Amino acid sequence: MSDFKFKQFKVAQDKSAMKIGTDGVLLGAWSGLENSRNILDIGCGTGLICLMAAQRNPSTLITGIELEVNAFKQATENCKKSKWSNRISIIYSSLQSFNSSSKFDLIISNPPFFSGSTESEDSERNLARNTHTLPFKYLIEKSKALLDKNGKFIVIIPFASKTKFCDLANNNNLFLNKICFIKGNISSPIKRIMMEFSFAKSKLIKEELTIEVERHQYTKEYISLCKDFYLKM
């Protein structure tokens, strides 16, 4: 598979089980990076979100952790080849094993979403997709431990998992401050949500994002969000 080229960087993905997708790009573009000097990307895959964060905020340091060895190698190569290589560190580690002496201003994750009994024959893809590898409960508890008191925790998950995820977050004193409901097109149901949590309660900000008006005709909102990255926007 050829490299995926963005405006300021390119991402090789031939070794990684999980390829570049809309979810990762949306999360990297939507996440608020203001005042974030120390960012953690949990399950960084190819390094896409690390690279997007480096492009968006020239003063931030980014750490990506990845459990799947081929994805780790690919993310390391992708980030080393970028013009922000001095600000990005990729670490081969599970979240369970990862520790840091300093807290993070921002923790981002596009966590595994597949929890059914049917799995593909690709063991690496199963590892990347399966919630058993990184249960929501552990993701939230570990993020709480790693997050600065004024920091933000941002995820993209299936809409069907919203109540479960928010309940687990609330149990860890992480409160929903902002949510974005994502639709593929005007008539399609909401399938994904992006959510921002912090230790502080605030009035909930609700947004809705529709990606396409029709096939390959993108909405103004989607173009505005992603135009700094996609070549043809």
Short mmCIF file of C-alpha atoms in Angstrom, two decimals:
data_model
loop_
_atom_site.label_atom_id
_atom_site.label_comp_id
_atom_site.label_asym_id
_atom_site.label_seq_id
_atom_site.Cartn_x
_atom_site.Cartn_y
_atom_site.Cartn_z
CA MET A 1 0.00 0.00 0.00
CA SER A 2 1.35 3.40 -0.99
CA ASP A 3 2.03 6.22 1.44
CA PHE A 4 -0.88 8.46 2.43
CA LYS A 5 0.18 12.01 1.61
CA PHE A 6 -1.04 15.01 3.56
CA LYS A 7 -0.17 18.67 2.96
CA GLN A 8 2.81 18.79 5.32
CA PHE A 9 3.68 15.13 5.92
CA LYS A 10 3.16 11.64 4.60
CA VAL A 11 2.28 8.43 6.41
CA ALA A 12 3.48 4.98 5.36
CA GLN A 13 0.96 2.36 6.44
CA ASP A 14 2.00 -0.88 4.75
CA LYS A 15 3.26 -2.45 8.01
CA SER A 16 0.46 -1.28 10.30
CA ALA A 17 -2.64 -3.44 10.76
CA MET A 18 -4.95 -0.44 11.03
CA LYS A 19 -4.82 1.94 8.09
CA ILE A 20 -5.47 5.67 7.92
CA GLY A 21 -9.17 6.32 8.37
CA THR A 22 -11.61 9.16 8.83
CA ASP A 23 -11.80 8.61 12.60
CA GLY A 24 -8.12 9.35 13.16
CA VAL A 25 -8.11 12.42 10.94
CA LEU A 26 -11.24 13.80 12.61
CA LEU A 27 -9.82 13.28 16.08
CA GLY A 28 -6.50 14.87 15.18
CA ALA A 29 -8.22 17.89 13.63
CA TRP A 30 -11.00 18.38 16.23
CA SER A 31 -8.99 18.03 19.45
CA GLY A 32 -8.30 21.34 21.18
CA LEU A 33 -4.53 21.77 21.44
CA GLU A 34 -4.41 25.27 22.91
CA ASN A 35 -2.22 25.45 26.03
CA SER A 36 -1.12 21.85 25.47
CA ARG A 37 2.62 21.52 25.89
CA ASN A 38 2.79 17.79 26.62
CA ILE A 39 0.50 15.47 24.64
CA LEU A 40 0.01 11.70 24.89
CA ASP A 41 -1.52 9.66 22.05
CA ILE A 42 -2.62 6.26 23.37
CA GLY A 43 -2.53 3.58 20.68
CA CYS A 44 -0.87 5.82 18.11
CA GLY A 45 -0.97 3.35 15.19
CA THR A 46 0.89 4.85 12.23
CA GLY A 47 1.63 8.06 14.15
CA LEU A 48 -1.03 10.05 12.30
CA ILE A 49 -2.44 11.96 15.27
CA CYS A 50 1.07 12.64 16.63
CA LEU A 51 1.99 14.24 13.30
CA MET A 52 -1.23 16.24 13.11
CA ALA A 53 -0.67 17.56 16.64
CA ALA A 54 2.90 18.53 15.79
CA GLN A 55 1.69 20.43 12.71
CA ARG A 56 -1.06 22.23 14.60
CA ASN A 57 0.94 23.28 17.67
CA PRO A 58 4.61 24.23 17.11
CA SER A 59 5.43 24.36 20.82
CA THR A 60 4.09 21.01 21.99
CA LEU A 61 5.93 17.78 22.76
CA ILE A 62 4.12 14.61 21.75
CA THR A 63 4.46 11.05 23.01
CA GLY A 64 2.79 8.17 21.22
CA ILE A 65 2.53 4.69 22.70
CA GLU A 66 1.77 1.61 20.62
CA LEU A 67 1.42 -2.04 21.60
CA GLU A 68 1.53 -3.69 18.16
CA VAL A 69 5.17 -4.02 17.11
CA ASN A 70 4.79 -3.38 13.38
CA ALA A 71 2.64 -0.31 13.95
CA PHE A 72 5.23 0.92 16.47
CA LYS A 73 8.03 0.54 13.91
CA GLN A 74 5.97 2.28 11.24
CA ALA A 75 5.00 5.18 13.52
CA THR A 76 8.64 5.60 14.52
CA GLU A 77 9.71 5.76 10.86
CA ASN A 78 6.90 8.14 9.89
CA CYS A 79 7.68 10.57 12.69
CA LYS A 80 11.45 10.43 12.13
CA LYS A 81 10.94 11.39 8.48
CA SER A 82 8.78 14.39 9.38
CA LYS A 83 10.03 17.92 10.04
CA TRP A 84 8.83 17.59 13.65
CA SER A 85 10.92 14.55 14.56
CA ASN A 86 12.58 16.40 17.44
CA ARG A 87 9.20 16.89 19.14
CA ILE A 88 7.68 13.41 18.76
CA SER A 89 8.61 10.28 20.72
CA ILE A 90 7.10 6.88 19.92
CA ILE A 91 7.27 4.25 22.66
CA TYR A 92 6.67 0.51 22.29
CA SER A 93 4.45 -0.21 25.26
CA SER A 94 1.03 -1.23 26.41
CA LEU A 95 -0.87 1.40 28.35
CA GLN A 96 -0.76 -0.94 31.32
CA SER A 97 3.06 -0.88 31.32
CA PHE A 98 3.48 2.80 30.47
CA ASN A 99 4.51 5.26 33.16
CA SER A 100 5.60 8.89 33.02
CA SER A 101 7.34 11.11 35.54
CA SER A 102 5.37 14.11 34.26
CA LYS A 103 1.66 14.62 33.68
CA PHE A 104 0.12 15.34 30.28
CA ASP A 105 -1.90 18.45 29.36
CA LEU A 106 -3.77 16.48 26.73
CA ILE A 107 -4.39 12.77 26.28
CA ILE A 108 -5.88 11.64 22.97
CA SER A 109 -7.05 8.16 22.02
CA ASN A 110 -8.81 6.46 19.14
CA PRO A 111 -9.30 3.28 21.19
CA PRO A 112 -10.18 -0.22 19.97
CA PHE A 113 -13.88 -0.43 19.20
CA PHE A 114 -14.55 -4.05 18.28
CA SER A 115 -15.92 -6.24 21.09
CA GLY A 116 -17.82 -8.94 19.19
CA SER A 117 -16.94 -12.62 19.08
CA THR A 118 -16.18 -12.68 15.35
CA GLU A 119 -12.58 -11.87 14.55
CA SER A 120 -10.65 -11.72 11.31
CA GLU A 121 -7.72 -13.98 10.53
CA ASP A 122 -5.35 -11.03 10.84
CA SER A 123 -4.09 -11.22 14.43
CA GLU A 124 -2.47 -7.76 14.25
CA ARG A 125 -5.72 -6.21 13.05
CA ASN A 126 -7.60 -7.97 15.84
CA LEU A 127 -5.12 -6.57 18.35
CA ALA A 128 -5.62 -3.05 17.02
CA ARG A 129 -9.42 -3.27 16.93
CA ASN A 130 -10.40 -5.33 19.96
CA THR A 131 -11.55 -3.64 23.15
CA HIS A 132 -10.21 -6.60 25.14
CA THR A 133 -6.73 -5.25 24.38
CA LEU A 134 -7.61 -1.91 25.97
CA PRO A 135 -10.90 -1.95 27.91
CA PHE A 136 -12.59 1.43 28.29
CA LYS A 137 -12.40 1.09 32.07
CA TYR A 138 -8.62 0.75 32.06
CA LEU A 139 -8.17 3.46 29.41
CA ILE A 140 -10.09 5.91 31.59
CA GLU A 141 -8.43 4.93 34.87
CA LYS A 142 -4.91 5.13 33.44
CA SER A 143 -5.65 8.40 31.64
CA LYS A 144 -6.89 9.86 34.91
CA ALA A 145 -3.56 8.93 36.53
CA LEU A 146 -1.51 10.44 33.69
CA LEU A 147 -3.57 13.61 33.17
CA ASP A 148 -2.59 17.01 34.58
CA LYS A 149 -5.16 18.53 36.94
CA ASN A 150 -6.02 21.12 34.27
CA GLY A 151 -5.66 18.72 31.35
CA LYS A 152 -8.09 17.31 28.79
CA PHE A 153 -8.85 13.73 27.76
CA ILE A 154 -10.28 13.33 24.25
CA VAL A 155 -11.55 10.21 22.49
CA ILE A 156 -13.50 9.06 19.46
CA ILE A 157 -15.76 6.05 20.03
CA PRO A 158 -18.91 4.46 18.58
CA PHE A 159 -22.08 6.35 19.47
CA ALA A 160 -23.51 3.13 20.95
CA SER A 161 -20.77 3.17 23.61
CA LYS A 162 -21.47 6.72 24.81
CA THR A 163 -23.43 5.95 27.99
CA LYS A 164 -21.04 3.23 29.14
CA PHE A 165 -17.97 5.40 28.49
CA CYS A 166 -19.41 8.49 30.18
CA ASP A 167 -20.49 6.51 33.24
CA LEU A 168 -16.98 5.08 33.61
CA ALA A 169 -15.47 8.55 33.15
CA ASN A 170 -17.77 10.08 35.77
CA ASN A 171 -16.80 7.34 38.21
CA ASN A 172 -13.22 8.60 37.80
CA ASN A 173 -14.12 12.28 38.23
CA LEU A 174 -13.68 12.97 34.53
CA PHE A 175 -16.57 15.10 33.29
CA LEU A 176 -17.84 15.55 29.76
CA ASN A 177 -17.26 19.14 28.62
CA LYS A 178 -17.68 18.86 24.86
CA ILE A 179 -19.19 16.35 22.44
CA CYS A 180 -19.38 16.11 18.65
CA PHE A 181 -21.89 13.77 16.99
CA ILE A 182 -20.62 12.48 13.63
CA LYS A 183 -22.79 11.46 10.68
CA GLY A 184 -21.53 10.05 7.39
CA ASN A 185 -24.14 12.01 5.43
CA ILE A 186 -27.28 14.02 6.04
CA SER A 187 -29.62 11.02 6.13
CA SER A 188 -27.37 8.53 7.93
CA PRO A 189 -27.58 7.81 11.67
CA ILE A 190 -24.95 8.99 14.14
CA LYS A 191 -22.26 6.31 14.34
CA ARG A 192 -19.29 8.02 15.99
CA ILE A 193 -18.80 10.63 18.68
CA MET A 194 -15.81 12.66 19.79
CA MET A 195 -15.78 13.61 23.46
CA GLU A 196 -13.64 15.90 25.58
CA PHE A 197 -13.36 15.29 29.33
CA SER A 198 -11.63 17.11 32.17
CA PHE A 199 -11.58 17.13 35.97
CA ALA A 200 -13.70 20.31 35.96
CA LYS A 201 -17.46 20.41 35.43
CA SER A 202 -18.67 22.92 32.86
CA LYS A 203 -21.66 23.58 30.63
CA LEU A 204 -21.70 20.91 27.95
CA ILE A 205 -20.88 22.08 24.42
CA LYS A 206 -22.68 20.02 21.77
CA GLU A 207 -21.70 19.90 18.11
CA GLU A 208 -22.78 17.86 15.10
CA LEU A 209 -20.59 17.14 12.09
CA THR A 210 -21.83 15.67 8.82
CA ILE A 211 -19.02 14.50 6.55
CA GLU A 212 -20.67 14.32 3.11
CA VAL A 213 -23.59 15.97 1.36
CA GLU A 214 -23.40 13.08 -1.09
CA ARG A 215 -20.68 10.63 -2.12
CA HIS A 216 -17.32 12.47 -2.32
CA GLN A 217 -19.02 15.86 -1.93
CA TYR A 218 -17.94 17.08 1.49
CA THR A 219 -19.77 19.51 3.73
CA LYS A 220 -18.36 22.96 4.42
CA GLU A 221 -17.92 22.04 8.09
CA TYR A 222 -15.87 18.95 7.28
CA ILE A 223 -13.71 20.85 4.79
CA SER A 224 -13.14 23.63 7.32
CA LEU A 225 -12.03 21.10 9.93
CA CYS A 226 -9.70 19.07 7.70
CA LYS A 227 -8.48 21.48 5.00
CA ASP A 228 -5.09 22.03 6.65
CA PHE A 229 -4.31 18.34 6.17
CA TYR A 230 -5.93 16.77 3.10
CA LEU A 231 -4.19 17.55 -0.19
CA LYS A 232 -7.37 18.08 -2.21
CA MET A 233 -9.14 20.44 0.19
#
